[in-house]
Amino acid sequence: MGKKISVAIDGPAGAGKSTIARRLAGELGFRYVDTGAIYRTVAYFMDLWGVSPKDVDGVNRYIDELTVGIEYDDEGVQHMLMNGMDVTGDIRTPEISQKASLISAHAVVRDVLLDMQRNMAEEYDVVMDGRDIGSVVLPKATVKIFLTASPEVRAKRRYQELLEKGQKASYAQVLKDVQQRDYQDTHRDIAPLKMCRDSVKVDTSEMDLEQSVAAIRKIVEEKISR
């Protein structure tokens, strides 16, 4: 069995990483790993137990009670399991998103999840997205992409997404959440969001989904063919 191909896609919240990475993985025949969903699962678990994401002692105490699992359905969609229970639909809220950002700053949480993510990249060809995939999780990834867009564009996309799901939303609040998340992700002490020196920056502010996927696929295929 040859060395597996890994595509690391990092970038700020709302840049479209999950949607683009999922599409890219499908086109390439790779396995898509949404690491944000893994941290959301931890945040959701802590939330159920009433543990604040800022409570270091509480997080350290309860993390041993949690088993995070990933399963893929016939269409390749990633499902998150929390102690065996499918919580895929429960973790997709703005509140859990903010808490996941804080949870991911805990060293104990990152240590627990790091091996899980690396093992997947050793077993499968993967497209993995997150905040520190290229810098920490897969520093030797075959291809590293830093996917970004302006805060206003990212907020607009997130706002439209919420409206389409029938959720009440205010663009001003969504923009504020995006800016707050950016600050949290870039200023945390452990594995802050940053662009690696060997990453290729892709700004999708002026691109639609098809153009974004095509641009990244071209970068990946050129790198693999060398």
Short mmCIF file of N, CA, C and O in Angstrom, two decimals, residues 92-225:
data_model
loop_
_atom_site.label_atom_id
_atom_site.label_comp_id
_atom_site.label_asym_id
_atom_site.label_seq_id
_atom_site.Cartn_x
_atom_site.Cartn_y
_atom_site.Cartn_z
N ARG A 92 -24.85 21.57 14.78
CA ARG A 92 -24.78 22.66 13.78
C ARG A 92 -25.58 23.88 14.21
O ARG A 92 -26.53 24.28 13.55
N THR A 93 -25.18 24.49 15.31
CA THR A 93 -25.83 25.73 15.74
C THR A 93 -24.74 26.78 15.96
O THR A 93 -23.60 26.44 16.28
N PRO A 94 -25.09 28.08 15.80
CA PRO A 94 -24.10 29.14 16.04
C PRO A 94 -23.51 29.09 17.45
O PRO A 94 -22.32 29.35 17.65
N GLU A 95 -24.34 28.71 18.43
CA GLU A 95 -23.89 28.65 19.83
C GLU A 95 -22.80 27.57 19.99
O GLU A 95 -21.76 27.81 20.61
N ILE A 96 -23.05 26.39 19.43
CA ILE A 96 -22.06 25.31 19.53
C ILE A 96 -20.81 25.66 18.72
O ILE A 96 -19.70 25.31 19.10
N SER A 97 -21.00 26.38 17.62
CA SER A 97 -19.86 26.81 16.81
C SER A 97 -18.91 27.69 17.61
O SER A 97 -17.69 27.49 17.61
N GLN A 98 -19.47 28.66 18.35
CA GLN A 98 -18.65 29.55 19.17
C GLN A 98 -17.97 28.76 20.29
O GLN A 98 -16.79 28.97 20.59
N LYS A 99 -18.71 27.83 20.89
CA LYS A 99 -18.14 27.04 21.99
C LYS A 99 -17.06 26.08 21.49
O LYS A 99 -16.08 25.82 22.19
N ALA A 100 -17.23 25.59 20.26
CA ALA A 100 -16.23 24.70 19.67
C ALA A 100 -14.90 25.42 19.50
O ALA A 100 -13.83 24.84 19.71
N SER A 101 -14.97 26.70 19.13
CA SER A 101 -13.75 27.49 18.97
C SER A 101 -13.00 27.59 20.29
O SER A 101 -11.77 27.48 20.34
N LEU A 102 -13.73 27.78 21.38
CA LEU A 102 -13.11 27.88 22.71
C LEU A 102 -12.62 26.51 23.19
O LEU A 102 -11.53 26.39 23.76
N ILE A 103 -13.42 25.47 22.94
CA ILE A 103 -13.05 24.10 23.34
C ILE A 103 -11.76 23.67 22.66
O ILE A 103 -10.90 23.01 23.25
N SER A 104 -11.61 24.06 21.38
CA SER A 104 -10.45 23.61 20.61
C SER A 104 -9.15 24.24 21.10
O SER A 104 -8.06 23.82 20.69
N ALA A 105 -9.24 25.23 21.98
CA ALA A 105 -8.04 25.87 22.52
C ALA A 105 -7.45 25.07 23.69
O ALA A 105 -6.35 25.38 24.15
N HIS A 106 -8.18 24.05 24.18
CA HIS A 106 -7.69 23.24 25.30
C HIS A 106 -6.69 22.18 24.82
O HIS A 106 -7.01 21.39 23.93
N ALA A 107 -5.52 22.16 25.42
CA ALA A 107 -4.48 21.20 25.03
C ALA A 107 -4.96 19.76 25.17
O ALA A 107 -4.70 18.92 24.31
N VAL A 108 -5.70 19.47 26.24
CA VAL A 108 -6.15 18.10 26.48
C VAL A 108 -7.10 17.63 25.38
O VAL A 108 -7.06 16.48 24.95
N VAL A 109 -7.95 18.54 24.89
CA VAL A 109 -8.89 18.20 23.83
C VAL A 109 -8.13 17.92 22.53
O VAL A 109 -8.38 16.92 21.84
N ARG A 110 -7.19 18.78 22.20
CA ARG A 110 -6.43 18.62 20.97
C ARG A 110 -5.61 17.33 21.00
O ARG A 110 -5.51 16.62 20.00
N ASP A 111 -5.03 17.02 22.17
CA ASP A 111 -4.22 15.80 22.30
C ASP A 111 -5.07 14.55 22.06
O ASP A 111 -4.65 13.61 21.39
N VAL A 112 -6.28 14.56 22.63
CA VAL A 112 -7.17 13.40 22.50
C VAL A 112 -7.56 13.18 21.03
O VAL A 112 -7.65 12.05 20.55
N LEU A 113 -7.78 14.29 20.30
CA LEU A 113 -8.30 14.18 18.94
C LEU A 113 -7.22 14.10 17.86
O LEU A 113 -7.49 13.70 16.73
N LEU A 114 -5.99 14.47 18.22
CA LEU A 114 -4.91 14.53 17.23
C LEU A 114 -4.63 13.18 16.58
O LEU A 114 -4.57 13.06 15.35
N ASP A 115 -4.47 12.14 17.40
CA ASP A 115 -4.18 10.81 16.86
C ASP A 115 -5.30 10.30 15.97
O ASP A 115 -5.05 9.67 14.93
N MET A 116 -6.53 10.58 16.38
CA MET A 116 -7.70 10.16 15.61
C MET A 116 -7.64 10.73 14.19
O MET A 116 -7.87 10.02 13.20
N GLN A 117 -7.30 12.03 14.10
CA GLN A 117 -7.24 12.68 12.79
C GLN A 117 -6.06 12.17 11.96
O GLN A 117 -6.19 11.91 10.77
N ARG A 118 -4.91 12.02 12.59
CA ARG A 118 -3.73 11.54 11.87
C ARG A 118 -3.90 10.11 11.38
O ARG A 118 -3.45 9.76 10.29
N ASN A 119 -4.54 9.29 12.19
CA ASN A 119 -4.76 7.89 11.80
C ASN A 119 -5.61 7.79 10.53
O ASN A 119 -5.39 6.92 9.68
N MET A 120 -6.59 8.69 10.42
CA MET A 120 -7.45 8.67 9.23
C MET A 120 -6.64 9.00 7.98
O MET A 120 -6.84 8.43 6.91
N ALA A 121 -5.67 9.94 8.13
CA ALA A 121 -4.85 10.34 6.99
C ALA A 121 -3.85 9.25 6.60
O ALA A 121 -3.39 9.20 5.46
N GLU A 122 -3.52 8.39 7.57
CA GLU A 122 -2.61 7.28 7.26
C GLU A 122 -3.34 6.13 6.59
O GLU A 122 -2.76 5.36 5.82
N GLU A 123 -4.64 6.03 6.88
CA GLU A 123 -5.43 4.91 6.37
C GLU A 123 -6.09 5.21 5.03
O GLU A 123 -6.31 4.30 4.22
N TYR A 124 -6.44 6.48 4.78
CA TYR A 124 -7.18 6.84 3.57
C TYR A 124 -6.54 8.05 2.88
O TYR A 124 -5.83 8.82 3.51
N ASP A 125 -6.84 8.20 1.59
CA ASP A 125 -6.58 9.48 0.91
C ASP A 125 -7.64 10.43 1.45
O ASP A 125 -8.84 10.12 1.39
N VAL A 126 -7.22 11.58 1.98
CA VAL A 126 -8.20 12.45 2.65
C VAL A 126 -8.12 13.90 2.18
O VAL A 126 -7.07 14.39 1.75
N VAL A 127 -9.27 14.56 2.29
CA VAL A 127 -9.34 16.01 2.25
C VAL A 127 -9.81 16.38 3.65
O VAL A 127 -10.90 16.00 4.07
N MET A 128 -8.96 17.08 4.39
CA MET A 128 -9.26 17.39 5.79
C MET A 128 -9.27 18.91 5.97
O MET A 128 -8.34 19.59 5.54
N ASP A 129 -10.33 19.43 6.56
CA ASP A 129 -10.38 20.88 6.74
C ASP A 129 -10.48 21.25 8.21
O ASP A 129 -10.95 20.47 9.03
N GLY A 130 -9.99 22.44 8.53
CA GLY A 130 -10.02 22.92 9.91
C GLY A 130 -9.30 24.24 10.07
O GLY A 130 -9.32 25.09 9.17
N ARG A 131 -8.64 24.40 11.22
CA ARG A 131 -7.91 25.64 11.50
C ARG A 131 -6.40 25.43 11.52
O ARG A 131 -5.64 26.34 11.27
N ASP A 132 -5.98 24.21 11.88
CA ASP A 132 -4.55 23.96 12.05
C ASP A 132 -4.13 22.63 11.41
O ASP A 132 -3.23 21.97 11.88
N ILE A 133 -4.79 22.27 10.32
CA ILE A 133 -4.49 20.97 9.70
C ILE A 133 -3.08 20.98 9.11
O ILE A 133 -2.27 20.10 9.39
N GLY A 134 -2.77 22.00 8.33
CA GLY A 134 -1.44 22.07 7.72
C GLY A 134 -0.33 22.39 8.70
O GLY A 134 0.80 21.95 8.53
N SER A 135 -0.67 23.15 9.74
CA SER A 135 0.37 23.58 10.68
C SER A 135 0.63 22.57 11.80
O SER A 135 1.77 22.41 12.25
N VAL A 136 -0.40 21.85 12.24
CA VAL A 136 -0.25 20.96 13.40
C VAL A 136 -0.65 19.51 13.10
O VAL A 136 0.11 18.59 13.35
N VAL A 137 -1.85 19.32 12.60
CA VAL A 137 -2.38 17.95 12.44
C VAL A 137 -1.62 17.17 11.36
O VAL A 137 -1.16 16.06 11.60
N LEU A 138 -1.50 17.77 10.18
CA LEU A 138 -0.80 17.10 9.07
C LEU A 138 0.28 18.02 8.50
O LEU A 138 0.15 18.54 7.37
N PRO A 139 1.34 18.25 9.27
CA PRO A 139 2.38 19.17 8.80
C PRO A 139 3.08 18.73 7.52
O PRO A 139 3.68 19.54 6.82
N LYS A 140 2.97 17.42 7.20
CA LYS A 140 3.58 16.91 5.97
C LYS A 140 2.52 16.57 4.92
O LYS A 140 2.73 15.70 4.07
N ALA A 141 1.39 17.26 4.97
CA ALA A 141 0.31 17.03 4.00
C ALA A 141 0.83 17.19 2.58
O ALA A 141 1.71 18.02 2.31
N THR A 142 0.28 16.42 1.66
CA THR A 142 0.68 16.47 0.26
C THR A 142 0.44 17.86 -0.32
O THR A 142 1.27 18.41 -1.04
N VAL A 143 -0.73 18.41 0.00
CA VAL A 143 -1.11 19.74 -0.47
C VAL A 143 -1.71 20.52 0.69
O VAL A 143 -2.51 19.98 1.45
N LYS A 144 -1.31 21.80 0.81
CA LYS A 144 -1.88 22.66 1.84
C LYS A 144 -2.54 23.88 1.18
O LYS A 144 -1.90 24.58 0.40
N ILE A 145 -3.81 24.08 1.52
CA ILE A 145 -4.58 25.21 0.99
C ILE A 145 -4.99 26.10 2.15
O ILE A 145 -5.45 25.60 3.19
N PHE A 146 -4.84 27.41 1.99
CA PHE A 146 -5.40 28.35 2.97
C PHE A 146 -6.55 29.05 2.27
O PHE A 146 -6.37 29.88 1.38
N LEU A 147 -7.76 28.66 2.66
CA LEU A 147 -8.99 29.14 2.02
C LEU A 147 -9.56 30.31 2.80
O LEU A 147 -9.80 30.19 4.01
N THR A 148 -9.78 31.42 2.13
CA THR A 148 -10.29 32.58 2.86
C THR A 148 -11.25 33.39 1.98
O THR A 148 -11.43 33.10 0.79
N ALA A 149 -11.87 34.37 2.59
CA ALA A 149 -12.74 35.34 1.93
C ALA A 149 -12.90 36.48 2.92
O ALA A 149 -12.62 36.31 4.11
N SER A 150 -13.36 37.62 2.46
CA SER A 150 -13.50 38.76 3.37
C SER A 150 -14.55 38.45 4.45
O SER A 150 -15.46 37.65 4.21
N PRO A 151 -14.42 39.05 5.64
CA PRO A 151 -15.41 38.80 6.71
C PRO A 151 -16.84 39.11 6.25
O PRO A 151 -17.78 38.38 6.60
N GLU A 152 -17.00 40.16 5.44
CA GLU A 152 -18.33 40.54 4.97
C GLU A 152 -18.93 39.48 4.06
O GLU A 152 -20.12 39.13 4.18
N VAL A 153 -18.12 38.95 3.16
CA VAL A 153 -18.59 37.90 2.25
C VAL A 153 -18.92 36.63 3.04
O VAL A 153 -19.95 35.99 2.81
N ARG A 154 -18.07 36.28 3.99
CA ARG A 154 -18.31 35.08 4.80
C ARG A 154 -19.58 35.22 5.62
O ARG A 154 -20.36 34.27 5.76
N ALA A 155 -19.79 36.42 6.17
CA ALA A 155 -21.00 36.66 6.97
C ALA A 155 -22.25 36.59 6.09
O ALA A 155 -23.28 36.04 6.50
N LYS A 156 -22.15 37.12 4.90
CA LYS A 156 -23.29 37.11 3.98
C LYS A 156 -23.67 35.67 3.63
O LYS A 156 -24.85 35.30 3.60
N ARG A 157 -22.66 34.84 3.37
CA ARG A 157 -22.91 33.43 3.04
C ARG A 157 -23.56 32.70 4.22
O ARG A 157 -24.50 31.93 4.05
N ARG A 158 -23.01 32.93 5.41
CA ARG A 158 -23.55 32.28 6.61
C ARG A 158 -24.99 32.74 6.87
O ARG A 158 -25.86 31.93 7.25
N TYR A 159 -25.24 34.02 6.67
CA TYR A 159 -26.56 34.61 6.86
C TYR A 159 -27.58 33.95 5.92
O TYR A 159 -28.66 33.53 6.35
N GLN A 160 -27.21 33.82 4.63
CA GLN A 160 -28.09 33.18 3.64
C GLN A 160 -28.36 31.72 4.02
O GLN A 160 -29.47 31.21 3.88
N GLU A 161 -27.31 31.06 4.50
CA GLU A 161 -27.41 29.66 4.91
C GLU A 161 -28.43 29.49 6.03
O GLU A 161 -29.28 28.58 5.99
N LEU A 162 -28.36 30.37 7.02
CA LEU A 162 -29.29 30.31 8.15
C LEU A 162 -30.74 30.57 7.70
O LEU A 162 -31.66 29.89 8.15
N LEU A 163 -30.90 31.55 6.81
CA LEU A 163 -32.24 31.86 6.31
C LEU A 163 -32.82 30.67 5.55
O LEU A 163 -34.00 30.34 5.69
N GLU A 164 -31.97 30.01 4.75
CA GLU A 164 -32.43 28.86 3.97
C GLU A 164 -32.84 27.70 4.87
O GLU A 164 -33.68 26.87 4.49
N LYS A 165 -32.25 27.64 6.06
CA LYS A 165 -32.60 26.59 7.02
C LYS A 165 -33.83 26.98 7.84
O LYS A 165 -34.25 26.24 8.73
N GLY A 166 -34.37 28.18 7.55
CA GLY A 166 -35.56 28.64 8.27
C GLY A 166 -35.26 29.21 9.64
O GLY A 166 -36.16 29.38 10.46
N GLN A 167 -33.99 29.54 9.89
CA GLN A 167 -33.62 30.11 11.19
C GLN A 167 -33.63 31.64 11.12
O GLN A 167 -33.25 32.22 10.11
N LYS A 168 -34.06 32.26 12.20
CA LYS A 168 -34.05 33.72 12.25
C LYS A 168 -32.61 34.19 12.41
O LYS A 168 -31.85 33.62 13.18
N ALA A 169 -32.26 35.21 11.65
CA ALA A 169 -30.89 35.70 11.72
C ALA A 169 -30.83 37.17 11.35
O ALA A 169 -31.67 37.68 10.62
N SER A 170 -29.82 37.84 11.90
CA SER A 170 -29.56 39.23 11.55
C SER A 170 -28.16 39.29 10.97
O SER A 170 -27.21 38.75 11.54
N TYR A 171 -28.01 39.94 9.80
CA TYR A 171 -26.71 40.00 9.14
C TYR A 171 -25.68 40.67 10.06
O TYR A 171 -24.54 40.20 10.16
N ALA A 172 -26.08 41.72 10.74
CA ALA A 172 -25.15 42.44 11.63
C ALA A 172 -24.62 41.51 12.73
O ALA A 172 -23.43 41.52 13.04
N GLN A 173 -25.51 40.68 13.28
CA GLN A 173 -25.09 39.75 14.33
C GLN A 173 -24.19 38.65 13.78
O GLN A 173 -23.20 38.25 14.40
N VAL A 174 -24.53 38.16 12.58
CA VAL A 174 -23.71 37.11 11.95
C VAL A 174 -22.31 37.65 11.67
O VAL A 174 -21.31 36.97 11.92
N LEU A 175 -22.22 38.89 11.17
CA LEU A 175 -20.92 39.51 10.90
C LEU A 175 -20.12 39.65 12.20
O LEU A 175 -18.92 39.35 12.23
N LYS A 176 -20.81 40.06 13.25
CA LYS A 176 -20.15 40.20 14.56
C LYS A 176 -19.61 38.84 15.04
O LYS A 176 -18.50 38.75 15.57
N ASP A 177 -20.43 37.78 14.85
CA ASP A 177 -20.01 36.42 15.25
C ASP A 177 -18.78 35.98 14.46
O ASP A 177 -17.86 35.37 15.01
N VAL A 178 -18.78 36.28 13.16
CA VAL A 178 -17.65 35.90 12.29
C VAL A 178 -16.37 36.61 12.75
O VAL A 178 -15.31 36.00 12.88
N GLN A 179 -16.50 37.91 13.04
CA GLN A 179 -15.34 38.68 13.49
C GLN A 179 -14.83 38.20 14.85
O GLN A 179 -13.63 38.11 15.09
N GLN A 180 -15.77 37.85 15.73
CA GLN A 180 -15.39 37.34 17.06
C GLN A 180 -14.69 35.99 16.93
O GLN A 180 -13.68 35.73 17.59
N ARG A 181 -15.22 35.14 16.05
CA ARG A 181 -14.62 33.82 15.83
C ARG A 181 -13.22 33.97 15.24
O ARG A 181 -12.30 33.25 15.62
N ASP A 182 -13.06 34.91 14.32
CA ASP A 182 -11.74 35.16 13.73
C ASP A 182 -10.73 35.53 14.81
O ASP A 182 -9.59 35.05 14.82
N TYR A 183 -11.17 36.41 15.71
CA TYR A 183 -10.28 36.87 16.78
C TYR A 183 -9.90 35.69 17.69
O TYR A 183 -8.73 35.51 18.03
N GLN A 184 -10.91 34.90 18.08
CA GLN A 184 -10.65 33.73 18.94
C GLN A 184 -9.66 32.77 18.28
O GLN A 184 -8.71 32.30 18.90
N ASP A 185 -9.90 32.49 17.00
CA ASP A 185 -9.11 31.48 16.31
C ASP A 185 -7.66 31.92 16.07
O ASP A 185 -6.75 31.10 16.07
N THR A 186 -7.46 33.22 15.86
CA THR A 186 -6.11 33.70 15.56
C THR A 186 -5.33 34.09 16.81
O THR A 186 -4.10 34.22 16.75
N HIS A 187 -6.00 34.26 17.94
CA HIS A 187 -5.32 34.71 19.15
C HIS A 187 -5.19 33.65 20.24
O HIS A 187 -4.63 33.92 21.30
N ARG A 188 -5.69 32.44 19.98
CA ARG A 188 -5.56 31.43 21.03
C ARG A 188 -4.10 30.98 21.16
O ARG A 188 -3.34 31.02 20.18
N ASP A 189 -3.73 30.56 22.36
CA ASP A 189 -2.34 30.18 22.62
C ASP A 189 -1.94 28.88 21.93
O ASP A 189 -0.82 28.72 21.48
N ILE A 190 -2.89 27.94 21.86
CA ILE A 190 -2.59 26.63 21.30
C ILE A 190 -3.13 26.52 19.87
O ILE A 190 -4.31 26.74 19.63
N ALA A 191 -2.22 26.21 18.95
CA ALA A 191 -2.57 26.00 17.54
C ALA A 191 -3.47 27.09 16.97
O ALA A 191 -4.57 26.82 16.49
N PRO A 192 -3.02 28.35 17.00
CA PRO A 192 -3.84 29.42 16.43
C PRO A 192 -3.95 29.30 14.91
O PRO A 192 -3.09 28.68 14.26
N LEU A 193 -5.01 29.88 14.36
CA LEU A 193 -5.19 29.88 12.92
C LEU A 193 -4.12 30.76 12.28
O LEU A 193 -3.98 31.93 12.62
N LYS A 194 -3.34 30.18 11.38
CA LYS A 194 -2.34 30.95 10.64
C LYS A 194 -2.05 30.24 9.33
O LYS A 194 -2.25 29.02 9.22
N MET A 195 -1.58 30.99 8.37
CA MET A 195 -1.26 30.40 7.07
C MET A 195 0.17 29.87 7.09
O MET A 195 1.10 30.58 7.46
N CYS A 196 0.33 28.60 6.71
CA CYS A 196 1.67 28.00 6.65
C CYS A 196 2.45 28.58 5.48
O CYS A 196 1.88 29.01 4.48
N ARG A 197 3.76 28.54 5.60
CA ARG A 197 4.62 29.07 4.54
C ARG A 197 4.47 28.28 3.24
O ARG A 197 4.65 28.82 2.15
N ASP A 198 4.15 26.98 3.37
CA ASP A 198 4.01 26.15 2.17
C ASP A 198 2.56 25.95 1.75
O ASP A 198 2.24 25.04 0.98
N SER A 199 1.67 26.82 2.24
CA SER A 199 0.26 26.76 1.83
C SER A 199 0.04 27.63 0.59
O SER A 199 0.74 28.61 0.37
N VAL A 200 -0.96 27.26 -0.20
CA VAL A 200 -1.39 28.08 -1.33
C VAL A 200 -2.64 28.82 -0.90
O VAL A 200 -3.63 28.18 -0.49
N LYS A 201 -2.62 30.13 -0.97
CA LYS A 201 -3.79 30.93 -0.54
C LYS A 201 -4.81 31.01 -1.67
O LYS A 201 -4.47 31.33 -2.81
N VAL A 202 -6.06 30.72 -1.32
CA VAL A 202 -7.16 30.81 -2.28
C VAL A 202 -8.24 31.70 -1.67
O VAL A 202 -8.84 31.34 -0.66
N ASP A 203 -8.46 32.87 -2.26
CA ASP A 203 -9.48 33.81 -1.78
C ASP A 203 -10.72 33.64 -2.65
O ASP A 203 -10.69 33.88 -3.86
N THR A 204 -11.82 33.22 -2.02
CA THR A 204 -13.04 32.92 -2.77
C THR A 204 -14.07 34.05 -2.72
O THR A 204 -15.23 33.83 -3.06
N SER A 205 -13.63 35.24 -2.30
CA SER A 205 -14.57 36.37 -2.17
C SER A 205 -15.33 36.62 -3.47
O SER A 205 -16.51 36.97 -3.45
N GLU A 206 -14.64 36.45 -4.61
CA GLU A 206 -15.26 36.73 -5.91
C GLU A 206 -15.63 35.45 -6.67
O GLU A 206 -15.94 35.50 -7.84
N MET A 207 -15.56 34.30 -5.97
CA MET A 207 -15.85 33.02 -6.64
C MET A 207 -17.13 32.39 -6.11
O MET A 207 -17.46 32.53 -4.94
N ASP A 208 -17.81 31.66 -6.99
CA ASP A 208 -18.93 30.85 -6.51
C ASP A 208 -18.38 29.46 -6.15
O ASP A 208 -17.17 29.21 -6.26
N LEU A 209 -19.26 28.56 -5.73
CA LEU A 209 -18.83 27.23 -5.29
C LEU A 209 -18.09 26.47 -6.38
O LEU A 209 -17.02 25.90 -6.15
N GLU A 210 -18.66 26.46 -7.60
CA GLU A 210 -18.04 25.71 -8.70
C GLU A 210 -16.64 26.22 -8.99
O GLU A 210 -15.71 25.43 -9.19
N GLN A 211 -16.49 27.54 -9.03
CA GLN A 211 -15.18 28.14 -9.33
C GLN A 211 -14.17 27.83 -8.22
O GLN A 211 -13.00 27.58 -8.49
N SER A 212 -14.65 27.85 -6.97
CA SER A 212 -13.77 27.57 -5.82
C SER A 212 -13.25 26.14 -5.86
O SER A 212 -12.06 25.90 -5.69
N VAL A 213 -14.16 25.20 -6.10
CA VAL A 213 -13.77 23.78 -6.16
C VAL A 213 -12.81 23.56 -7.32
O VAL A 213 -11.79 22.87 -7.17
N ALA A 214 -13.10 24.15 -8.47
CA ALA A 214 -12.25 23.98 -9.65
C ALA A 214 -10.85 24.53 -9.41
O ALA A 214 -9.85 23.92 -9.80
N ALA A 215 -10.77 25.70 -8.75
CA ALA A 215 -9.47 26.33 -8.49
C ALA A 215 -8.62 25.46 -7.58
O ALA A 215 -7.41 25.26 -7.83
N ILE A 216 -9.24 24.91 -6.54
CA ILE A 216 -8.48 24.08 -5.59
C ILE A 216 -8.14 22.72 -6.21
O ILE A 216 -7.03 22.21 -6.03
N ARG A 217 -9.06 22.17 -6.98
CA ARG A 217 -8.77 20.88 -7.64
C ARG A 217 -7.58 21.01 -8.58
O ARG A 217 -6.72 20.11 -8.64
N LYS A 218 -7.49 22.13 -9.29
CA LYS A 218 -6.36 22.36 -10.20
C LYS A 218 -5.04 22.38 -9.43
O LYS A 218 -4.06 21.78 -9.84
N ILE A 219 -5.04 23.06 -8.27
CA ILE A 219 -3.83 23.13 -7.42
C ILE A 219 -3.43 21.73 -6.95
O ILE A 219 -2.27 21.33 -7.02
N VAL A 220 -4.43 20.97 -6.49
CA VAL A 220 -4.19 19.61 -5.97
C VAL A 220 -3.64 18.70 -7.06
O VAL A 220 -2.65 17.99 -6.88
N GLU A 221 -4.29 18.71 -8.23
CA GLU A 221 -3.88 17.82 -9.32
C GLU A 221 -2.48 18.16 -9.84
O GLU A 221 -1.71 17.27 -10.19
N GLU A 222 -2.17 19.45 -9.88
CA GLU A 222 -0.83 19.86 -10.32
C GLU A 222 0.23 19.37 -9.33
O GLU A 222 1.30 18.91 -9.72
N LYS A 223 -0.09 19.49 -8.04
CA LYS A 223 0.86 19.06 -6.99
C LYS A 223 1.06 17.55 -7.03
O LYS A 223 2.19 17.06 -6.93
N ILE A 224 -0.03 16.80 -7.17
CA ILE A 224 0.05 15.34 -7.18
C ILE A 224 0.81 14.81 -8.40
O ILE A 224 1.53 13.82 -8.32
N SER A 225 0.65 15.50 -9.52
CA SER A 225 1.25 15.01 -10.78
C SER A 225 2.76 15.27 -10.87
O SER A 225 3.42 14.75 -11.76
#
